[in-house]
């Protein structure tokens, strides 16, 4: 029983329900057991016929039984190894346990294709601890990103105050700098703590040639043999993740090209610059700075803003910023240039020219989220064709001062490999990013689907805007029940006067035709809600679809309370009955909270 106090004297008592197997699972157990016990042969048959584990062996089924029976709470008797059986309770706990996940925990994609064939887990301004204007720059967010499996780290390099060393900071803001060498050492220490596949360091370069030479020395001395760089200038294709395993590589654009690309015009469709859009939003965004700037910072930043706007020097997207210290004709330090593996560019002669595929040389093109959205209207299939061989990096628009993010599908639909995100916050967009890279064992590299890598049988390039027929149906997404909140939360966390009233929102994030959200009924006053509800999702592009799952606690008088979330790549879902762990707002997995669900495709 759990007791809740109402007013001063009145108490309400609620019976604490324990998680029990739903009727459908009881029926499955009866079908695959004899006399109340499921032996190794019966479990093997269940794993093949219900769970879709086609290649499971008798030895693997026996290992599952041995693992479950090691927990004495679920012993039917004390068997010798290889002699035990599962009862209903132990069978249910296996299905609801850590050893029955919805995704494969191992790397299983082909990792020998060029880097351009993969979606890459990519960070934006990876050194920032908070907002884009006044937060500290630190190695901590870099370390946290690498531990999560992020493979793309971005560093903005600027001369320090004395012009004799290199700092990392968000230029023309009030962010406090951190030394480049500290960032490099942090990357070296944590680069392969979560994945052995390569780390790509994107360098935004605002340096003079002498400081570039310093950077080259720091990079080579810090990383040593871990550093990969090309033996010759230019490549016909990028190396593969397998080739670059346990290696670190650099991607940057030299200052000469950096300044030349400051302003560009598409001769065929007009400018794709977003300067006017950003400046229209600038005043509105500035009004919101009070939430994270003190009075002195506001005044200082006001001077910076007015200076930039009056001078009309840039559109406030950080990749178009100019530090004002370079000339177009300056040289680049040769020892620095030779370390660049992924050569970055911005469109200078218009996007049509930039998207032309050079058969003899690969490159990386960078576009802001706004530029990509505008370009997709006129160059939809050209973008897809470009990313089949070359790399496209998409970064947040310059007015996302609070480090928010955009819908990553706008990049993935066109094959963009490096959809760069602010990893330090939280929100539904970031949850999608986390979900995407739970695929392929969480190694940070996800092989792009064939529709984005080659033309179809009629020679047509995939067009995300085209109306397509249903290709696959996620026929059964059944939400049986949830459990674990009473272990991870205080009894009054959701409601002061009673147990929580949970419901689940479930749906698809994908191409526009597939995107939808649905929800279960509300289960009142229950820490272990049982919904037993089933949903169907027809999908036109299942290869890009993510299954979104959120649990909320209904609150009649205020905003509903958050109870957990996760996103799962549909193409990676294991069929059958699966335990789905939920995460907090930041994407960190709860210790105990899970949903029991069933998945089936037709």
XYZ file of C-alpha atoms in Angstrom:
602
model
C 0.000 0.000 0.000
C 1.115 3.586 -0.653
C -0.260 6.470 1.396
C -0.777 10.069 0.257
C -1.759 12.896 2.608
C -4.579 15.226 1.541
C -4.914 18.476 3.550
C -3.793 17.957 7.164
C -5.746 14.973 8.473
C -7.105 13.008 5.535
C -5.043 10.202 4.016
C -5.606 8.261 0.809
C -4.270 4.736 0.419
C -3.599 2.989 -2.881
C -2.704 -0.619 -3.444
C 0.738 -0.894 -5.038
C 0.317 -3.187 -8.030
C 3.189 -5.425 -9.083
C 4.063 -6.024 -12.705
C 2.381 -9.159 -13.993
C 2.480 -10.783 -17.396
C -0.356 -9.562 -19.661
C -2.845 -12.197 -20.824
C -1.321 -12.364 -24.323
C 2.069 -13.275 -22.848
C 0.470 -15.859 -20.563
C -1.023 -17.469 -23.654
C 2.347 -17.404 -25.421
C 3.961 -19.066 -22.427
C 1.334 -21.815 -22.368
C 1.838 -22.406 -26.094
C 5.605 -22.756 -25.751
C 5.855 -24.612 -22.424
C 4.945 -27.984 -20.928
C 3.487 -28.427 -17.448
C 4.301 -24.844 -16.500
C 7.971 -24.996 -17.527
C 9.768 -23.705 -20.641
C 12.881 -25.715 -21.407
C 15.665 -24.975 -23.836
C 13.913 -26.488 -26.887
C 10.692 -24.609 -26.207
C 12.554 -21.325 -25.646
C 14.524 -21.823 -28.856
C 11.269 -22.358 -30.760
C 9.742 -19.232 -29.156
C 12.790 -17.146 -30.113
C 12.567 -18.272 -33.738
C 8.794 -18.201 -34.256
C 7.809 -15.170 -32.166
C 10.952 -13.100 -31.738
C 12.230 -13.558 -35.294
C 15.662 -14.760 -34.113
C 16.150 -17.018 -37.129
C 19.682 -18.169 -36.412
C 19.423 -18.696 -32.667
C 21.110 -21.885 -31.468
C 20.243 -24.293 -28.677
C 23.354 -23.102 -26.847
C 22.203 -19.476 -27.010
C 18.760 -20.419 -25.686
C 20.406 -22.343 -22.850
C 22.583 -19.335 -22.034
C 19.438 -17.197 -21.664
C 17.898 -19.696 -19.255
C 21.110 -19.933 -17.237
C 21.341 -16.151 -17.056
C 17.745 -15.736 -15.867
C 18.009 -18.527 -13.307
C 21.149 -17.051 -11.780
C 18.776 -14.608 -10.132
C 17.523 -16.720 -7.230
C 14.262 -14.784 -7.043
C 13.066 -16.578 -10.170
C 14.342 -20.124 -9.535
C 11.802 -22.933 -9.920
C 14.356 -25.220 -8.337
C 18.108 -25.213 -7.941
C 19.225 -26.909 -11.157
C 22.621 -27.845 -12.392
C 23.864 -25.801 -15.325
C 21.979 -26.785 -18.449
C 19.087 -28.448 -16.597
C 16.874 -25.471 -15.689
C 13.567 -24.289 -17.102
C 11.689 -21.012 -17.051
C 8.393 -20.593 -15.247
C 5.845 -17.947 -16.213
C 7.312 -15.392 -13.818
C 10.906 -15.914 -14.923
C 9.832 -15.958 -18.607
C 8.045 -12.631 -18.093
C 11.035 -11.122 -16.326
C 13.297 -12.232 -19.172
C 11.054 -10.506 -21.703
C 10.984 -7.351 -19.558
C 14.708 -7.469 -18.812
C 17.942 -5.925 -20.086
C 18.789 -8.986 -22.199
C 15.759 -8.524 -24.494
C 16.409 -5.118 -26.145
C 14.576 -3.736 -29.206
C 17.831 -3.096 -31.118
C 20.959 -5.114 -31.782
C 23.810 -4.013 -29.478
C 26.521 -4.854 -32.017
C 27.905 -3.200 -35.154
C 26.350 -4.998 -38.125
C 26.475 -2.569 -41.078
C 29.100 -2.833 -43.826
C 31.824 -0.439 -42.640
C 34.074 -0.682 -45.717
C 32.305 1.871 -47.944
C 33.514 5.505 -48.292
C 32.597 7.938 -45.494
C 30.090 9.597 -47.832
C 27.938 6.438 -47.577
C 27.203 6.970 -43.881
C 25.248 9.220 -41.584
C 27.766 10.463 -39.016
C 26.926 11.466 -35.436
C 27.981 15.134 -35.573
C 28.159 17.923 -33.006
C 27.955 21.683 -33.499
C 30.100 24.110 -31.455
C 31.085 21.095 -29.398
C 32.970 23.157 -26.810
C 29.978 25.200 -25.535
C 28.482 24.361 -22.147
C 25.218 26.241 -22.723
C 23.866 29.025 -24.922
C 25.641 30.357 -28.001
C 26.271 33.854 -26.625
C 27.633 33.860 -23.102
C 28.243 30.323 -21.870
C 31.659 28.938 -20.968
C 33.806 27.091 -23.477
C 35.117 23.879 -21.950
C 36.417 20.399 -22.634
C 33.534 18.926 -20.594
C 30.893 18.973 -23.383
C 33.489 17.547 -25.786
C 34.160 14.679 -23.391
C 30.449 14.078 -22.830
C 29.747 14.016 -26.573
C 32.512 11.502 -27.250
C 31.311 9.273 -24.405
C 27.857 9.293 -25.982
C 29.322 8.160 -29.300
C 29.474 11.455 -31.223
C 32.036 11.143 -34.031
C 32.070 14.716 -35.376
C 33.533 17.388 -33.079
C 33.539 21.056 -34.105
C 36.129 23.541 -32.824
C 36.152 27.264 -33.710
C 39.777 28.445 -33.705
C 40.630 32.098 -32.975
C 43.879 33.878 -32.003
C 44.124 34.453 -28.269
C 44.304 37.974 -26.804
C 48.060 38.182 -27.387
C 47.827 36.741 -30.902
C 50.486 34.170 -29.993
C 48.340 31.098 -29.375
C 44.996 29.553 -30.311
C 41.759 29.680 -28.336
C 38.480 27.882 -28.938
C 35.404 30.076 -28.632
C 32.273 31.175 -30.466
C 33.552 34.268 -32.256
C 32.058 37.717 -31.697
C 30.123 36.598 -28.650
C 30.738 36.735 -24.900
C 31.664 33.070 -24.585
C 34.756 32.528 -22.441
C 37.544 30.742 -24.358
C 39.293 27.444 -23.707
C 42.757 26.673 -25.080
C 42.920 24.532 -28.204
C 45.522 22.220 -26.698
C 43.157 21.305 -23.849
C 40.452 20.374 -26.367
C 42.875 18.251 -28.387
C 44.034 16.381 -25.284
C 40.444 15.722 -24.250
C 39.649 14.347 -27.700
C 42.678 12.075 -27.594
C 41.729 10.719 -24.168
C 38.060 10.026 -24.897
C 37.888 9.610 -28.691
C 37.303 5.863 -28.621
C 35.648 5.337 -25.251
C 32.263 4.645 -26.884
C 33.221 3.642 -30.443
C 36.362 2.559 -32.278
C 35.302 4.271 -35.494
C 36.956 7.526 -36.588
C 36.537 10.930 -34.997
C 36.284 13.822 -37.462
C 37.365 17.195 -36.078
C 35.741 20.055 -37.977
C 37.922 23.144 -37.604
C 36.405 26.569 -38.217
C 39.576 28.473 -39.043
C 40.066 32.163 -38.189
C 43.857 32.017 -37.973
C 46.901 33.574 -39.608
C 49.417 31.251 -41.309
C 51.848 31.342 -38.372
C 49.107 30.220 -35.997
C 48.024 27.562 -38.486
C 51.569 26.229 -38.277
C 51.203 26.154 -34.479
C 47.984 24.194 -34.851
C 49.684 21.688 -37.158
C 52.396 21.136 -34.565
C 49.900 20.765 -31.708
C 47.755 18.318 -33.669
C 50.623 16.101 -34.795
C 52.280 16.044 -31.375
C 49.025 15.378 -29.508
C 47.588 12.660 -31.714
C 50.746 11.071 -33.115
C 49.935 7.848 -34.965
C 46.220 8.311 -34.225
C 46.116 11.133 -36.786
C 45.166 10.183 -40.350
C 45.867 12.520 -43.240
C 46.153 12.003 -47.008
C 49.494 11.330 -48.676
C 48.541 13.416 -51.695
C 46.383 16.470 -52.377
C 42.845 15.418 -53.298
C 41.140 12.015 -53.457
C 38.647 10.416 -55.810
C 36.728 9.043 -52.823
C 36.822 9.250 -49.067
C 38.368 6.502 -46.948
C 36.025 4.101 -45.137
C 35.186 3.981 -41.426
C 36.920 0.603 -41.266
C 40.068 2.032 -42.833
C 40.012 4.879 -40.315
C 39.238 2.760 -37.263
C 40.843 4.248 -34.105
C 42.032 7.214 -36.167
C 41.371 10.946 -35.924
C 41.039 13.089 -39.026
C 40.576 16.796 -39.811
C 38.084 18.672 -41.931
C 38.377 22.397 -42.559
C 38.267 25.196 -45.083
C 41.400 27.394 -45.450
C 40.945 31.125 -44.709
C 41.360 32.138 -48.352
C 38.317 30.133 -49.386
C 36.653 31.031 -46.112
C 36.612 34.714 -47.011
C 35.828 34.173 -50.679
C 32.692 32.265 -49.677
C 31.453 35.038 -47.385
C 28.883 36.125 -49.943
C 27.618 33.957 -52.754
C 24.968 34.278 -55.443
C 23.178 31.547 -57.378
C 23.003 32.810 -60.949
C 20.097 30.531 -61.795
C 17.802 30.971 -58.809
C 19.034 34.121 -57.059
C 20.741 34.323 -53.709
C 20.158 31.542 -51.220
C 21.559 33.734 -48.469
C 19.354 33.975 -45.399
C 20.622 37.402 -44.311
C 17.232 39.117 -44.433
C 15.471 36.280 -42.627
C 18.061 36.307 -39.872
C 18.026 40.078 -39.429
C 14.206 40.048 -39.229
C 14.467 37.507 -36.416
C 17.441 39.202 -34.776
C 15.436 41.808 -32.869
C 12.967 39.222 -31.605
C 15.728 36.892 -30.460
C 17.613 39.720 -28.771
C 14.567 40.345 -26.577
C 14.918 36.816 -25.242
C 18.522 37.206 -24.121
C 17.480 38.345 -20.655
C 17.088 34.732 -19.662
C 20.805 34.094 -19.826
C 22.708 37.419 -19.998
C 23.393 39.729 -17.081
C 23.217 43.535 -17.478
C 26.909 43.994 -18.279
C 26.840 41.197 -20.847
C 23.689 42.597 -22.473
C 25.322 45.975 -22.998
C 28.524 44.435 -24.378
C 26.628 42.171 -26.724
C 24.445 45.057 -27.872
C 27.607 46.805 -29.091
C 28.655 43.692 -30.999
C 25.207 43.293 -32.559
C 24.938 46.918 -33.657
C 28.454 46.846 -35.075
C 27.721 43.745 -37.091
C 24.345 44.950 -38.342
C 25.503 48.437 -39.291
C 28.499 47.011 -41.106
C 26.406 44.370 -42.858
C 29.416 42.088 -42.761
C 27.754 38.741 -42.377
C 24.474 36.890 -41.968
C 25.192 35.690 -38.423
C 25.602 32.051 -39.394
C 28.896 31.175 -37.806
C 30.429 29.582 -40.871
C 30.122 32.908 -42.693
C 31.842 34.981 -40.008
C 35.028 36.848 -40.885
C 37.433 37.848 -38.150
C 38.698 40.727 -40.289
C 42.395 39.848 -39.965
C 42.944 38.133 -43.316
C 43.284 39.188 -46.903
C 41.908 37.246 -49.824
C 45.386 36.604 -51.210
C 46.999 35.317 -48.036
C 48.794 31.969 -48.117
C 48.077 28.911 -46.016
C 50.668 27.152 -43.882
C 51.677 24.059 -45.920
C 52.232 21.891 -42.824
C 48.653 22.696 -41.807
C 47.128 22.142 -45.251
C 48.618 18.656 -45.620
C 46.741 17.464 -42.523
C 43.308 18.124 -44.047
C 41.532 14.903 -45.053
C 38.031 16.253 -45.718
C 38.335 19.469 -47.687
C 35.457 21.835 -46.909
C 33.918 24.468 -49.175
C 31.072 26.979 -49.272
C 29.285 27.743 -52.569
C 30.948 30.769 -54.192
C 29.587 30.623 -57.757
C 26.098 29.518 -56.802
C 24.686 26.289 -55.475
C 24.174 24.766 -58.916
C 27.968 24.933 -59.458
C 28.727 23.754 -55.929
C 26.553 20.647 -56.352
C 28.348 19.474 -59.488
C 30.082 16.165 -58.877
C 33.783 16.082 -59.750
C 34.715 12.468 -60.648
C 38.347 13.118 -59.682
C 37.921 14.863 -56.344
C 35.605 14.692 -53.349
C 34.737 17.534 -50.991
C 32.530 18.605 -48.098
C 29.912 21.315 -48.605
C 28.437 23.232 -45.645
C 24.947 24.755 -45.569
C 22.898 26.216 -42.745
C 19.508 24.668 -42.032
C 17.843 27.633 -43.759
C 20.094 27.408 -46.809
C 19.352 23.699 -47.120
C 15.601 24.246 -46.776
C 15.662 26.879 -49.532
C 18.028 24.891 -51.749
C 15.835 21.780 -51.497
C 13.046 23.552 -53.392
C 15.142 23.941 -56.542
C 17.825 21.264 -56.175
C 16.158 18.304 -54.502
C 17.594 15.468 -56.587
C 20.882 17.323 -57.176
C 21.444 17.379 -53.406
C 20.878 13.625 -53.207
C 23.186 12.995 -56.178
C 25.870 15.203 -54.627
C 25.785 13.325 -51.303
C 26.179 9.963 -53.005
C 29.870 10.773 -53.468
C 30.570 13.992 -51.556
C 29.788 15.060 -48.007
C 27.199 17.609 -46.895
C 27.284 19.227 -43.465
C 24.188 21.026 -42.185
C 24.463 23.347 -39.185
C 21.939 25.325 -37.083
C 20.916 28.805 -38.161
C 22.674 31.677 -36.447
C 19.665 32.810 -34.422
C 19.495 29.633 -32.317
C 21.118 31.508 -29.431
C 19.676 29.158 -26.814
C 21.409 26.153 -28.453
C 18.151 24.683 -29.732
C 18.119 22.362 -32.729
C 16.185 21.802 -35.957
C 14.492 18.720 -37.391
C 17.394 16.484 -38.489
C 15.227 14.811 -41.131
C 15.625 17.893 -43.354
C 19.256 16.861 -43.770
C 18.979 13.068 -43.696
C 16.267 13.061 -46.404
C 18.820 14.529 -48.833
C 21.671 12.258 -47.749
C 23.499 14.825 -45.600
C 26.102 12.877 -43.703
C 26.951 15.463 -41.044
C 23.767 16.918 -39.570
C 25.429 19.014 -36.870
C 23.593 19.443 -33.569
C 24.015 21.311 -30.298
C 24.490 18.341 -27.979
C 24.463 20.205 -24.656
C 20.708 20.709 -24.341
C 17.608 18.618 -24.852
C 14.399 18.614 -26.853
C 12.535 16.465 -29.356
C 14.927 17.232 -32.216
C 17.858 16.030 -30.122
C 15.875 12.927 -29.128
C 15.594 12.096 -32.836
C 19.344 12.489 -33.193
C 19.939 10.151 -30.252
C 17.514 7.653 -31.758
C 19.118 7.681 -35.188
C 22.490 6.768 -33.758
C 21.225 3.967 -31.554
C 21.403 2.068 -34.852
C 24.401 -0.086 -35.794
C 25.387 -0.785 -32.209
C 25.641 2.908 -31.363
C 29.029 3.212 -33.089
C 28.264 6.703 -34.499
C 28.170 5.610 -38.160
C 24.920 4.463 -39.808
C 25.011 3.186 -43.375
C 22.762 5.238 -45.611
C 19.935 3.307 -47.313
C 20.304 2.312 -50.952
C 17.688 4.865 -52.028
C 20.173 7.616 -51.116
C 23.231 5.881 -52.579
C 22.146 4.956 -56.087
C 19.446 5.476 -58.692
C 16.485 3.100 -58.922
C 15.981 0.555 -61.702
C 14.652 3.333 -63.959
C 17.630 5.595 -63.316
C 15.698 7.999 -61.084
C 17.348 9.699 -58.114
C 15.366 9.626 -54.865
C 13.275 12.752 -54.358
C 12.104 13.248 -50.734
C 9.275 15.500 -51.949
C 7.820 12.936 -54.368
C 4.581 11.170 -53.469
C 5.443 7.498 -52.964
C 3.381 4.346 -52.341
C 3.455 2.533 -49.006
C 6.562 0.344 -48.988
C 6.272 -1.390 -45.613
C 3.782 -1.370 -42.751
C 4.794 -1.481 -39.113
C 1.681 -3.610 -38.639
C 1.827 -4.114 -34.904
C 3.209 -1.687 -32.398
C 1.595 -2.966 -29.244
C 2.164 -1.155 -25.967
C 1.511 -3.740 -23.258
C 2.586 -1.948 -20.108
C 5.214 0.092 -18.302
C 7.137 -0.344 -15.080
C 9.989 1.109 -13.026
C 8.803 4.647 -12.229
C 8.234 3.753 -8.585
C 11.907 2.768 -8.366
C 13.352 5.830 -10.104
C 11.043 8.563 -8.758
C 9.735 9.673 -5.369
C 6.079 8.769 -4.831
C 5.018 12.453 -5.016
C 7.137 13.345 -8.063
C 4.176 13.294 -10.461
C 1.260 13.943 -8.108
C 1.250 15.046 -4.466
C -2.009 13.265 -3.648
C -2.148 10.053 -5.700
C -0.160 7.701 -7.937
C 0.478 8.960 -11.493
C -1.929 8.885 -14.435
C 0.315 7.698 -17.288
C -0.331 7.648 -21.023
C 1.992 6.924 -23.964
C 2.433 8.980 -27.128
C 3.753 6.925 -30.024
C 4.376 7.771 -33.658
C 6.727 8.134 -36.576
C 9.280 10.807 -37.467
C 10.313 10.525 -41.099
C 9.501 11.965 -44.484
C 6.408 14.216 -44.320
C 4.060 11.504 -45.623
C 5.057 9.137 -42.796
C 5.128 11.587 -39.877
C 2.324 11.049 -37.349
C 1.692 10.799 -33.587
C -0.949 8.791 -31.681
C -1.538 8.078 -27.996
C -2.922 5.507 -25.600
C -5.634 5.988 -23.026
C -4.766 7.462 -19.632
C -4.337 4.858 -16.877
C -5.284 6.553 -13.631
C -3.553 6.124 -10.257
C -1.154 3.371 -11.316
C 2.632 3.138 -11.069
C 2.523 0.051 -13.324
C 0.138 1.067 -16.126
C -1.251 -1.637 -18.428
C -2.527 -0.263 -21.755
C -2.644 -3.279 -24.093
C -3.169 -0.979 -27.079
C -2.077 -1.624 -30.648
C -1.109 0.791 -33.428
C -0.376 0.483 -37.157
C 1.947 2.729 -39.180
C 2.103 2.480 -43.022
C 5.464 3.788 -44.231
C 6.487 5.109 -47.645
C 10.184 5.467 -46.716
C 10.761 3.053 -43.805
C 14.530 3.375 -44.258
C 14.442 6.902 -42.791
C 11.675 6.421 -40.222
C 12.159 6.702 -36.463
C 9.673 5.320 -33.956
C 8.979 8.030 -31.371
C 7.862 6.969 -27.893
C 7.023 9.315 -25.032
C 5.325 8.697 -21.702
C 3.554 11.550 -19.925
C 1.599 11.872 -16.715
C -1.757 13.572 -17.174
C -2.249 16.699 -15.108
C -5.687 18.323 -15.214
C -4.687 21.730 -13.859
C -1.192 22.196 -15.301
C 1.039 21.012 -18.116
C 1.365 17.233 -18.266
C 4.426 15.823 -16.540
C 7.251 14.137 -18.439
C 7.676 10.418 -17.737
C 10.292 9.263 -20.241
C 11.089 9.034 -23.944
C 13.049 7.175 -26.561
C 13.401 7.068 -30.352
C 14.204 3.894 -32.247
C 15.221 3.500 -35.924
C 12.432 1.496 -37.570
C 14.802 -0.326 -39.918
C 16.692 -1.713 -36.897
C 13.716 -2.828 -34.780
C 13.742 -6.441 -33.663
C 10.383 -8.118 -34.119
C 8.513 -9.821 -31.299
C 8.039 -8.866 -27.653
C 10.739 -6.438 -26.488
C 11.687 -4.426 -23.408
C 12.112 -0.758 -24.395
C 14.189 1.330 -21.940
C 13.140 4.961 -21.555
C 15.385 7.987 -21.132
C 15.140 11.362 -19.409
C 14.928 14.688 -21.229
C 18.701 14.735 -21.802
C 18.669 11.301 -23.379
C 20.184 9.511 -20.372
C 18.687 6.072 -19.752
C 16.669 5.622 -16.568
C 17.831 2.824 -14.280
C 14.498 1.007 -14.155
C 11.830 2.599 -16.371
C 10.810 0.440 -19.341
C 7.903 -0.314 -21.611
C 6.984 -3.814 -22.746
C 6.062 -3.690 -26.439
C 5.611 -5.914 -29.475
C 6.689 -5.158 -33.054
C 5.641 -6.825 -36.308
C 6.122 -5.864 -39.984
C 4.184 -6.783 -43.102
